[in-house]
Tab-separated table of C-alpha atoms in Angstrom:
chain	number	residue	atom	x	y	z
A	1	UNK	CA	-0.142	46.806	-66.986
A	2	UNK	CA	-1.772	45.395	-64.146
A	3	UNK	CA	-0.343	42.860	-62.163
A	4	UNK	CA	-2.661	40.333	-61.651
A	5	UNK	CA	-4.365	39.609	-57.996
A	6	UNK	CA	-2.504	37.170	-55.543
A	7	UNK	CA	-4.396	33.506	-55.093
A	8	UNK	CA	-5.791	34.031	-51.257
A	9	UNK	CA	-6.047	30.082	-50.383
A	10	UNK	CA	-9.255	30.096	-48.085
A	11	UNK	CA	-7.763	27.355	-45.850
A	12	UNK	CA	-9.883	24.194	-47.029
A	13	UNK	CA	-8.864	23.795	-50.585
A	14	UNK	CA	-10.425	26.440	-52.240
A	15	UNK	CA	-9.499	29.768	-53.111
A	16	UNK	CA	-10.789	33.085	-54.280
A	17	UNK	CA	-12.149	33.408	-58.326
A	18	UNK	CA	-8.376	34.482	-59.578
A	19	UNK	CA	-6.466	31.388	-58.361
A	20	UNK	CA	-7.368	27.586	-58.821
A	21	UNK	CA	-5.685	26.721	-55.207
A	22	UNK	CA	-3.044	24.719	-56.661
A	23	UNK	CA	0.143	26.755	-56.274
A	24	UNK	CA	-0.313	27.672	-52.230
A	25	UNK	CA	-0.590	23.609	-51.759
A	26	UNK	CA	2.228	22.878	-54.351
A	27	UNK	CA	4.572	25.353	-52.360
A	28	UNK	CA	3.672	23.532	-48.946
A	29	UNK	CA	3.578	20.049	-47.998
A	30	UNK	CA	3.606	18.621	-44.962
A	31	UNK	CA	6.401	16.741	-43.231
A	32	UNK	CA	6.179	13.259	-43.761
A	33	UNK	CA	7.348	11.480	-39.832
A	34	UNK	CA	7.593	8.105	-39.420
A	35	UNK	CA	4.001	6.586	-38.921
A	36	UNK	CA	4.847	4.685	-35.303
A	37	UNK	CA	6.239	8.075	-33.810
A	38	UNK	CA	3.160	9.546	-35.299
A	39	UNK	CA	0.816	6.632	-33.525
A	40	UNK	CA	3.072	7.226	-30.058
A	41	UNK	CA	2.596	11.049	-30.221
A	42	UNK	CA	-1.174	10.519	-30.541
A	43	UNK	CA	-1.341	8.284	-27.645
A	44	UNK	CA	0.807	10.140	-25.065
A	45	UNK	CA	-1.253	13.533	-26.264
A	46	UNK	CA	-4.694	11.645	-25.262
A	47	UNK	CA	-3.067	11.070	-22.326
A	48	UNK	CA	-1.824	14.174	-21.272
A	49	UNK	CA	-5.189	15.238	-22.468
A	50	UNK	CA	-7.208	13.176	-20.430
A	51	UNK	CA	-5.216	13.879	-17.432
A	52	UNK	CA	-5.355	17.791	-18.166
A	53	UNK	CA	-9.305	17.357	-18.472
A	54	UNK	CA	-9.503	15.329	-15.143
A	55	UNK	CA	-8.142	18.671	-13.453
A	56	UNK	CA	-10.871	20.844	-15.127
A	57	UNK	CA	-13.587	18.437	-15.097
A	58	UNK	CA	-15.408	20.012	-12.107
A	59	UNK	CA	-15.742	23.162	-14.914
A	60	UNK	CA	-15.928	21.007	-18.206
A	61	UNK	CA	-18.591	18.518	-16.315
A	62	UNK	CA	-21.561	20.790	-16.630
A	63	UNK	CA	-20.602	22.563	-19.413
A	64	UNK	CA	-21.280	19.608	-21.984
A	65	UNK	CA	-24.079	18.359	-19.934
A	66	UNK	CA	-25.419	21.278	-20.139
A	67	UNK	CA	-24.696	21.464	-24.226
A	68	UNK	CA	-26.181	17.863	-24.373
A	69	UNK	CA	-29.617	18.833	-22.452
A	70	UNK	CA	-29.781	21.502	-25.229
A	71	UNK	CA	-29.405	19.349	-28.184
A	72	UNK	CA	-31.641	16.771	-26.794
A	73	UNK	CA	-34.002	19.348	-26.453
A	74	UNK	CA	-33.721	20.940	-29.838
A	75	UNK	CA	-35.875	18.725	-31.915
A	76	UNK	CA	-38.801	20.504	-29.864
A	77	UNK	CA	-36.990	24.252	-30.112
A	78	UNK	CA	-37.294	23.548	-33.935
A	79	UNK	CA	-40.601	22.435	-34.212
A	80	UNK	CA	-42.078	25.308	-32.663
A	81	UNK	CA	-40.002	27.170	-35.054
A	82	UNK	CA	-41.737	25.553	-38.205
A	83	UNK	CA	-45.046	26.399	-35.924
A	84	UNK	CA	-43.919	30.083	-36.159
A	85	UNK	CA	-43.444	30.718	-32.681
A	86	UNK	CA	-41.441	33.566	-32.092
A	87	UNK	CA	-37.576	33.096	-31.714
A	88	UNK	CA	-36.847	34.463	-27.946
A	89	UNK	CA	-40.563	32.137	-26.729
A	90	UNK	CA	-39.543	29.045	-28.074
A	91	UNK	CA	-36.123	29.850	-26.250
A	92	UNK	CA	-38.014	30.015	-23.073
A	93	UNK	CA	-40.224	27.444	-23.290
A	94	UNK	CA	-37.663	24.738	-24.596
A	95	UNK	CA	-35.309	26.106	-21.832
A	96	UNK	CA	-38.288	25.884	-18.777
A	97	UNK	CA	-38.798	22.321	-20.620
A	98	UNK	CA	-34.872	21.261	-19.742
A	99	UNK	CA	-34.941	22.821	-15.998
A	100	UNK	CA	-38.383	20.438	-15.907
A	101	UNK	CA	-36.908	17.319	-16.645
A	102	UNK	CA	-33.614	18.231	-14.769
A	103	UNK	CA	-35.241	18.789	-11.208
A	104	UNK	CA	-37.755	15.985	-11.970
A	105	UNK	CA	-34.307	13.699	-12.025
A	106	UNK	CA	-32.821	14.971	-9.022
A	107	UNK	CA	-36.298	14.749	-6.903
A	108	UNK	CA	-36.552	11.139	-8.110
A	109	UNK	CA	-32.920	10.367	-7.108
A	110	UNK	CA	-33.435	12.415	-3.465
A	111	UNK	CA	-37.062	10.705	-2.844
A	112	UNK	CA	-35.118	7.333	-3.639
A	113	UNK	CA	-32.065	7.466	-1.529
A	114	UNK	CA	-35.214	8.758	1.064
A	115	UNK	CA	-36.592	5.924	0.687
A	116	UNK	CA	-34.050	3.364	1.155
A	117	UNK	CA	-32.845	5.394	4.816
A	118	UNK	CA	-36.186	4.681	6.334
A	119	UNK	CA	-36.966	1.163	4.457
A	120	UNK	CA	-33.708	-1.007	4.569
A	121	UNK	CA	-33.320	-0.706	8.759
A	122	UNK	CA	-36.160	-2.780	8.798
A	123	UNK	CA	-34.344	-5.821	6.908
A	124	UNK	CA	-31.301	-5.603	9.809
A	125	UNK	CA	-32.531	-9.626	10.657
A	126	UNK	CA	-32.311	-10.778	7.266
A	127	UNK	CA	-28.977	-9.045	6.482
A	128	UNK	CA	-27.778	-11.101	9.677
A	129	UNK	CA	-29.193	-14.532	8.461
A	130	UNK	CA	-27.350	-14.286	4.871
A	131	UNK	CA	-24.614	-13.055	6.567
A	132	UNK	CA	-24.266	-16.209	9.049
A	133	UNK	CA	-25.390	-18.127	5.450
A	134	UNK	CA	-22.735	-16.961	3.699
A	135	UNK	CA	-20.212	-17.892	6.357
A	136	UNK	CA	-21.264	-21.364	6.772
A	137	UNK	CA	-21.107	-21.910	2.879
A	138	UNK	CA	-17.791	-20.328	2.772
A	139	UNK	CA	-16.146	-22.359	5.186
A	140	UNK	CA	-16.659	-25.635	3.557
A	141	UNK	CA	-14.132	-24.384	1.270
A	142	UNK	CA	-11.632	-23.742	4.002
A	143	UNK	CA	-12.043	-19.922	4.043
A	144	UNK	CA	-11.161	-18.674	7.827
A	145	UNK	CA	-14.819	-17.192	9.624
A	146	UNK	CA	-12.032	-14.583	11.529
A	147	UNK	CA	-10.893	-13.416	7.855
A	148	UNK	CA	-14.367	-13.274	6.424
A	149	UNK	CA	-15.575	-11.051	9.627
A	150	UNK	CA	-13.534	-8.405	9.007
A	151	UNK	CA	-14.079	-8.182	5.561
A	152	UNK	CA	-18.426	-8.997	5.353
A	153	UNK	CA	-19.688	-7.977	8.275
A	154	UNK	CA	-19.654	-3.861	7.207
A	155	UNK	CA	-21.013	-5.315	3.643
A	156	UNK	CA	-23.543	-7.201	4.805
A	157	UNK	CA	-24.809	-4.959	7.572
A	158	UNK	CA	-27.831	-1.801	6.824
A	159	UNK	CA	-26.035	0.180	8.983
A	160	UNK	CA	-23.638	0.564	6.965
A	161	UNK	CA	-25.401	1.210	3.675
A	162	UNK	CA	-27.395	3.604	5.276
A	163	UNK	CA	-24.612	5.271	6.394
A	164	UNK	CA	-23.188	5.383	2.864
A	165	UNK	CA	-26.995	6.608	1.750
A	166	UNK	CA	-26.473	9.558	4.424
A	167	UNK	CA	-23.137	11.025	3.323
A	168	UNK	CA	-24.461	10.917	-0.631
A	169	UNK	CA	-27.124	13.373	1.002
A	170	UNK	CA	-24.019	14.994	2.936
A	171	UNK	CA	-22.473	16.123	-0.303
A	172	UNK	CA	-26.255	17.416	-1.521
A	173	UNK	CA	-24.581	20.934	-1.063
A	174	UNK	CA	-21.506	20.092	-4.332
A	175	UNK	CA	-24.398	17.978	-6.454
A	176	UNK	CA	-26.746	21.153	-5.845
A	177	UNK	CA	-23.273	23.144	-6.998
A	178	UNK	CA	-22.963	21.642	-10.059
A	179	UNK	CA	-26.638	21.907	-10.561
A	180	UNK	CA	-26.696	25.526	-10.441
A	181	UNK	CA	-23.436	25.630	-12.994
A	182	UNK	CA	-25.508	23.633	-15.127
A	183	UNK	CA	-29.015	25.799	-14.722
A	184	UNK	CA	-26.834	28.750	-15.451
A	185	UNK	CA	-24.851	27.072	-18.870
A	186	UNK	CA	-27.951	26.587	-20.059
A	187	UNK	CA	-29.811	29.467	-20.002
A	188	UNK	CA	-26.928	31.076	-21.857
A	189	UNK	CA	-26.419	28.292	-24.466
A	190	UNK	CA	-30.017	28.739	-25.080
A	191	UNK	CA	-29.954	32.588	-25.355
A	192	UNK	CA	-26.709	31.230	-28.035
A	193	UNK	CA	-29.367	28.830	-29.784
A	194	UNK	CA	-31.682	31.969	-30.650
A	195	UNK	CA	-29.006	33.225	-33.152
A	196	UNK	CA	-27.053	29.892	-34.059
A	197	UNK	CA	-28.369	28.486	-36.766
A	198	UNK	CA	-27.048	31.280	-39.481
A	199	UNK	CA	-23.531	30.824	-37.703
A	200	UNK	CA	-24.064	26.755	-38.603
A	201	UNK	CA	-25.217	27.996	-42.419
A	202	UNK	CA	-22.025	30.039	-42.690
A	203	UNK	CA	-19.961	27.200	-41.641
A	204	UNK	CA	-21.961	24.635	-44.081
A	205	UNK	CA	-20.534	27.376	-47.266
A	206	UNK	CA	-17.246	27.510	-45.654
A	207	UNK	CA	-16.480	24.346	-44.512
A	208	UNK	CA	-18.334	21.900	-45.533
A	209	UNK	CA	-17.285	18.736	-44.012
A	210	UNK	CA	-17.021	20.321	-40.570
A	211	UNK	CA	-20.183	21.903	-40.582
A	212	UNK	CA	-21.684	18.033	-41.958
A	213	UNK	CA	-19.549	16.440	-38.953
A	214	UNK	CA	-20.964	18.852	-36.182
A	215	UNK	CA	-24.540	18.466	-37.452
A	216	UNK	CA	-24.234	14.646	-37.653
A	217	UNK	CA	-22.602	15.255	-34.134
A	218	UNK	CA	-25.816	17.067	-32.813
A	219	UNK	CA	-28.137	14.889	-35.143
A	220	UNK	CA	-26.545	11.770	-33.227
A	221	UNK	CA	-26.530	13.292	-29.310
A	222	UNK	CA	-29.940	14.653	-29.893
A	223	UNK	CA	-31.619	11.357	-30.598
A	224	UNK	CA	-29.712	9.494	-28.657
A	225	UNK	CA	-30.782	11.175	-25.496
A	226	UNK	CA	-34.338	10.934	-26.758
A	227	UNK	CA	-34.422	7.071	-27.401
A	228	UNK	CA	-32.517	6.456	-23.986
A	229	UNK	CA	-35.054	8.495	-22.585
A	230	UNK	CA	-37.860	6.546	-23.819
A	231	UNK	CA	-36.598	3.254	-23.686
A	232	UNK	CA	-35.574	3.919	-20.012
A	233	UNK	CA	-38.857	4.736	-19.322
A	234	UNK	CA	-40.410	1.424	-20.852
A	235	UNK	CA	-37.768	-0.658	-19.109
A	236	UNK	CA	-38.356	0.677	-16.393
A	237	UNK	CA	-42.427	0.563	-16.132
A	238	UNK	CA	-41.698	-3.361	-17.281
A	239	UNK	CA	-39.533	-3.686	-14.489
A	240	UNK	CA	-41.770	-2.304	-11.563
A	241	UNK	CA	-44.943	-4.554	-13.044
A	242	UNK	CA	-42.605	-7.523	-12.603
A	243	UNK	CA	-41.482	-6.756	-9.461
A	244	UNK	CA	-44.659	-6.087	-8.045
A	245	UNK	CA	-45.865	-9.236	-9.355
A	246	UNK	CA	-42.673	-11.235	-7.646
A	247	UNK	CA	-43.649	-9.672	-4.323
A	248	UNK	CA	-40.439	-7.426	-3.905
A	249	UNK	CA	-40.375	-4.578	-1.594
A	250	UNK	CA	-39.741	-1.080	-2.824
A	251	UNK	CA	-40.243	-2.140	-6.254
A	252	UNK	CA	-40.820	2.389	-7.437
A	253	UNK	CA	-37.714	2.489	-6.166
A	254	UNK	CA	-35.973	-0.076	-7.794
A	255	UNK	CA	-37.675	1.219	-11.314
A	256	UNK	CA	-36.448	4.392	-10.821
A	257	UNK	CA	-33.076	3.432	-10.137
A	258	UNK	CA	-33.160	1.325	-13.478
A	259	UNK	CA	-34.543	4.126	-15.461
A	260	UNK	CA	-31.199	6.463	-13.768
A	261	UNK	CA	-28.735	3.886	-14.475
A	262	UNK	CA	-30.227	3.055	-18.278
A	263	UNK	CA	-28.372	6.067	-18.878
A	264	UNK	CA	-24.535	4.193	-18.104
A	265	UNK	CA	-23.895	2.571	-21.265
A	266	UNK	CA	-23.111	-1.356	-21.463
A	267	UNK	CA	-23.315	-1.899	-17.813
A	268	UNK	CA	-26.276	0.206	-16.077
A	269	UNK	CA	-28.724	-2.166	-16.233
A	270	UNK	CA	-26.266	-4.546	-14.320
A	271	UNK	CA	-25.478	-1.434	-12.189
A	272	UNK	CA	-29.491	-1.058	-11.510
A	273	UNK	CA	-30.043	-5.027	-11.216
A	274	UNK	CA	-28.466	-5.838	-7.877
A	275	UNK	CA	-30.287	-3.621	-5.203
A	276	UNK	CA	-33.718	-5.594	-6.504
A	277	UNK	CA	-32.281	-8.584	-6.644
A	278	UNK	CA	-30.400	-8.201	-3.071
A	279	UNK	CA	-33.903	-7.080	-1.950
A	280	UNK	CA	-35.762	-9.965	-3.092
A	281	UNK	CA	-33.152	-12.555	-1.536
A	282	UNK	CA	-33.242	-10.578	1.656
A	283	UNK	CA	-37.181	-10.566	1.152
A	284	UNK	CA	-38.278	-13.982	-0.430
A	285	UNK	CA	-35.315	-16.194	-0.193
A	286	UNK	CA	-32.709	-17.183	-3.333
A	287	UNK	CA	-35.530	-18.811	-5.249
A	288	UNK	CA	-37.281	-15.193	-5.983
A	289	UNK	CA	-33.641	-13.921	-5.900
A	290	UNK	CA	-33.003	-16.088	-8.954
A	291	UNK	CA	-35.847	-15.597	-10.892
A	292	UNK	CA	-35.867	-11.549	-10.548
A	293	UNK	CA	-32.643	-12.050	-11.860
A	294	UNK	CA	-33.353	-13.932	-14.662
A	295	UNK	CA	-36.387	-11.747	-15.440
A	296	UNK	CA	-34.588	-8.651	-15.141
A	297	UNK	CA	-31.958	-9.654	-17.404
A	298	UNK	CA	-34.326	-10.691	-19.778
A	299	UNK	CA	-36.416	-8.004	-19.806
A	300	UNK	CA	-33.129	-5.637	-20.049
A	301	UNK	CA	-31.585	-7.333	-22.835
A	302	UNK	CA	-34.548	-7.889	-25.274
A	303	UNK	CA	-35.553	-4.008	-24.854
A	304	UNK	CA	-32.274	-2.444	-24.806
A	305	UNK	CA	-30.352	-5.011	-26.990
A	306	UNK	CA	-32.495	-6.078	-29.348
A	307	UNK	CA	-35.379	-3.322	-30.193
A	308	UNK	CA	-34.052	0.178	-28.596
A	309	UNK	CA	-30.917	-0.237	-31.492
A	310	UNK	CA	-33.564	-0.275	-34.082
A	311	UNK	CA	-35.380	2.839	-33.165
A	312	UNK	CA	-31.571	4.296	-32.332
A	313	UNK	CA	-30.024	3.761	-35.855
A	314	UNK	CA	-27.005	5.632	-36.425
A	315	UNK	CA	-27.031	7.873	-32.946
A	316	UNK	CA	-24.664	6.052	-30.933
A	317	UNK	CA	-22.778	4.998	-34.317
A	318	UNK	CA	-19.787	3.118	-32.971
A	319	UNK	CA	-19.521	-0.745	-31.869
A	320	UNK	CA	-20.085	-2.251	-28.462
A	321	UNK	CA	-16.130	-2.530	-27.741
A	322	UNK	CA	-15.697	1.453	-28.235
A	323	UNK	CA	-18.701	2.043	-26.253
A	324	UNK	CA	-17.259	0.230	-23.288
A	325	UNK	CA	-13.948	1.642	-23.439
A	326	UNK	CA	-15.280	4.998	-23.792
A	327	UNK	CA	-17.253	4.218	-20.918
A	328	UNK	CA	-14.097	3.573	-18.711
A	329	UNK	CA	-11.989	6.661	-20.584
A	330	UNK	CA	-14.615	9.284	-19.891
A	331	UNK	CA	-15.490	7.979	-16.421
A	332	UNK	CA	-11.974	8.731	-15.227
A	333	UNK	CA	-11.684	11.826	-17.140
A	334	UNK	CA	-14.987	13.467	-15.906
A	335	UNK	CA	-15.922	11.308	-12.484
A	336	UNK	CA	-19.190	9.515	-12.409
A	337	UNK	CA	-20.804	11.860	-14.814
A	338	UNK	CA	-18.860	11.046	-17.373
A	339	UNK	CA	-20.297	7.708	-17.347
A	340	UNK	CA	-23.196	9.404	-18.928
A	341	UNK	CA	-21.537	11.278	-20.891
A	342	UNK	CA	-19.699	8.819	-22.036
A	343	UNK	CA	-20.998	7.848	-25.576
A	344	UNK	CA	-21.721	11.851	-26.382
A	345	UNK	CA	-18.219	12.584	-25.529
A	346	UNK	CA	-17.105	9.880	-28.210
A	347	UNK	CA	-19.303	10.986	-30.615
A	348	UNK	CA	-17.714	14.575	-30.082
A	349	UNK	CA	-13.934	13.430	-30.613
A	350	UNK	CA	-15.070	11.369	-33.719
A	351	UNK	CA	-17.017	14.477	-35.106
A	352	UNK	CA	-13.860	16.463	-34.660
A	353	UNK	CA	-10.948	14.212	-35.545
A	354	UNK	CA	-12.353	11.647	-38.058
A	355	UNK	CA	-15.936	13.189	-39.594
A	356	UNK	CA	-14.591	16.489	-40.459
A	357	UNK	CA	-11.011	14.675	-41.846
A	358	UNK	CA	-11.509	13.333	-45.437
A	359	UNK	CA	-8.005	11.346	-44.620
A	360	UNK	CA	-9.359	10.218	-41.134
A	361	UNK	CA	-12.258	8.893	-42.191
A	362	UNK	CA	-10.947	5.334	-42.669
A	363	UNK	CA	-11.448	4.956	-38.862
A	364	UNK	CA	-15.098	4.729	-38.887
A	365	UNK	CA	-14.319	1.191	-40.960
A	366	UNK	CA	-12.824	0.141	-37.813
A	367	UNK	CA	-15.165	1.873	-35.069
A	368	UNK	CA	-18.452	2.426	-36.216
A	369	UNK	CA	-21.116	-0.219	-35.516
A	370	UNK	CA	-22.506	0.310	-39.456
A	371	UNK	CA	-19.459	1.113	-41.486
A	372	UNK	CA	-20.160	1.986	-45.110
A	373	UNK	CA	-18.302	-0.818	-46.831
A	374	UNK	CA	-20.448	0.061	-50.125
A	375	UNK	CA	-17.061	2.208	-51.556
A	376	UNK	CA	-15.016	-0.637	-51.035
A	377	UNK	CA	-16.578	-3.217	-52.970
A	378	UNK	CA	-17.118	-0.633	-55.609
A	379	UNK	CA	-13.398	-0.008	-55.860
A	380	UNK	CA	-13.221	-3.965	-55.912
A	381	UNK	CA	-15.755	-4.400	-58.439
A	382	UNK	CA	-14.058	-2.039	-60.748
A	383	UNK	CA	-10.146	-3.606	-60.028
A	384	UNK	CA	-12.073	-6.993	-60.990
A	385	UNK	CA	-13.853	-5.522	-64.069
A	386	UNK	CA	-10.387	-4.111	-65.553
A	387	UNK	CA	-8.293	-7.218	-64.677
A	388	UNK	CA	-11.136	-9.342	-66.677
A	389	UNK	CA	-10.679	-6.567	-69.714
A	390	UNK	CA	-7.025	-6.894	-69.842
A	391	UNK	CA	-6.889	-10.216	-71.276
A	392	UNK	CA	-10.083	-9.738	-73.941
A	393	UNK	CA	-7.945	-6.992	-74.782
A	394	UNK	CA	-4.971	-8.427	-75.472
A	395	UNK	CA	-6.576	-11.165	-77.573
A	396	UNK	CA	-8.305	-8.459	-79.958
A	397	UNK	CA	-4.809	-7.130	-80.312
């Protein structure tokens, strides 16, 4: 006799054709803890994780930048695919195409702060006049002018932002660092891409629900990047038109610091508001001051509030609350680039934690801006329908 062939349990449920999978999760089950020590374990892990990442960040920074670029890029990696360009060409040309775009951002940042150096100097008068403005309207409240001197005079002075504008250029030797970690993650994760796709197949037979959560993961990043991108640049075309029209200096400049900071979830185009509207108060007076204002917050909020989530759909996926917090989580974990990364990272950790957990998945109810509430008013319907048969049953009886 033969003895018959162990069940191998393949890790996910299922096992090999001689077993049905049910004794291997019979003869384990996990512990069952007490669910607020399981909620403060969670919480002081994050922590320690965040805090752990802030150390590595300088090394973790470029890495998923660099893994983002890539995805936002490979929409146009596939279709020359479909277009039967070779595999190792349409490597190339989709990674030339993200080292484009990425020095094209840094010139436009450099020719910016450029710009302000030699322009705001010229506005030292003005700065002076709000600044004696601002103390005369301040001390009909009883504020002290020697308190306020200290404290407004190095704000309200071009010097000093100029000053500031310098040492950003200063530290051009660390950004162009982290550029060159970037350039050089890329062309690797690129020369990865070539042969990823049957890895990603293998994974869909495998596992299924991890490889559906890590391509709704790159789905998401991929056209998220893409409508940012666009939207950024129509926000931003809209906003040099009506600056030009208001008479504001430097008004390129001013667009392409609101196409840079359109990038900062929830708050960039606040972020990118005040230079123009300082500008046009030190320029025109409060009257242009206030309608730039106005206009720029109108212009920001109808594009990016009310048509650029149409055209996004599910690629940001989680509410407005989650995106700020993530906002202020990421930015201390990473530094200033993870304000951009910011929304990516999220969609990451959800990908991994909640997406690929069938018993996690309850969370998108709570954080995803379009929660599939369809199952739950099924399972409604049907308690409903039963309760109603109970009683018709009862009477046939």
């Amino acid at each position: 006799m033969h003895a018959e062939p162990a069940e191998q349990d393949r890790g996910d449920g299922r096992v090999n054709e001689n077993g049905s999978g049910r004794g291997a999760h019979a003869a384990w089950s996990a512990p069952n803890y007490p669910r607020p020590l399981v909620i403060l374990a969670g919480v002081v892990l994050a922590i320690v994780g965040l805090i752990a990442l802030q150390q590595v960040a300088s090394f973790v920074t470029p890495v998923f930048l660099g893994l983002n670029l890539v995805l936002a890029i490979a929409p146009f990696f596939h279709w020359m695919m479909r277009k039967r360009v070779p595999k190792i060409l349409a490597g190339v040309i989709a990674g030339l195409t993200v080292y484009a775009l990425l020095f094209l951002f840094v010139g436009l940042l450099i020719w910016s702060v450029v710009v302000l150096i030699q322009e705001l100097p010229k506005y030292g008068s003005q700065f002076n006049d709000l600044y004696q403005q601002l103390l005369e309207w301040l001390s009909g409240f009883g504020v002290s002018q020697d308190v306020l001197v200290s404290q407004l005079q190095g704000m309200l002075n071009p010097s000093s932002i100029v000053s500031l504008l310098q040492s950003f250029l200063g530290n051009f030797g660390s950004v162009m660092s982290l550029f060159a970690t970037l350039a050089v993650v890329i062309f690797f994760l690129f020369f990865d891409a070539i042969t990823f796709e049957p890895r990603m197949e293998q994974v869909r037979d495998e596992r299924p629900t991890i490889g559906k959560a890590f391509d709704s993961f790159s789905t998401g990043v991929s056209r998220y990047w893409i409508v940012t991108t666009i939207f950024g640049l129509i926000v931003a075309v809209v906003d040099v038109v009506a600056l030009e029209f208001l008479g504001v200096p430097l008004a390129l400049v001013w667009g392409v610091f609101s196409f840079l900071t359109n990038y900062i979830p929830n708050i960039g185009f606040i972020i990118g508001m005040i230079p123009p509207v300082l500008m046009a108060l030190l320029a025109n007076g409060w009257v242009n001051a206030l309608i730039v204002l106005a206009l720029w917050s109108i212009i920001n909020f109808v594009i990016q509030s009310l048509i650029q989530p149409k055209f996004a759909g599910e690629a940001v996926g989680v509410t407005p609350t989650v995106s700020f917090l993530s906002l202020l989580v990421w930015a201390f974990a990473l530094g200033p680039v993870g304000a951009l990364l910011a929304l990516p990272a999220t969609l990451l950790v959800k990908a991994v934690l909640v997406d690929a957990n069938p018993n996690a998945r309850w969370v998108n109810l709570l954080i995803s801006s379009e929660p599939d509430l369809r199952r739950g008013r099924k399972k409604g319907s049907k308690k409903k329908a039963s309760a109603d048969s109970q009683p018709d049953a009862a009477s046939a009886g």
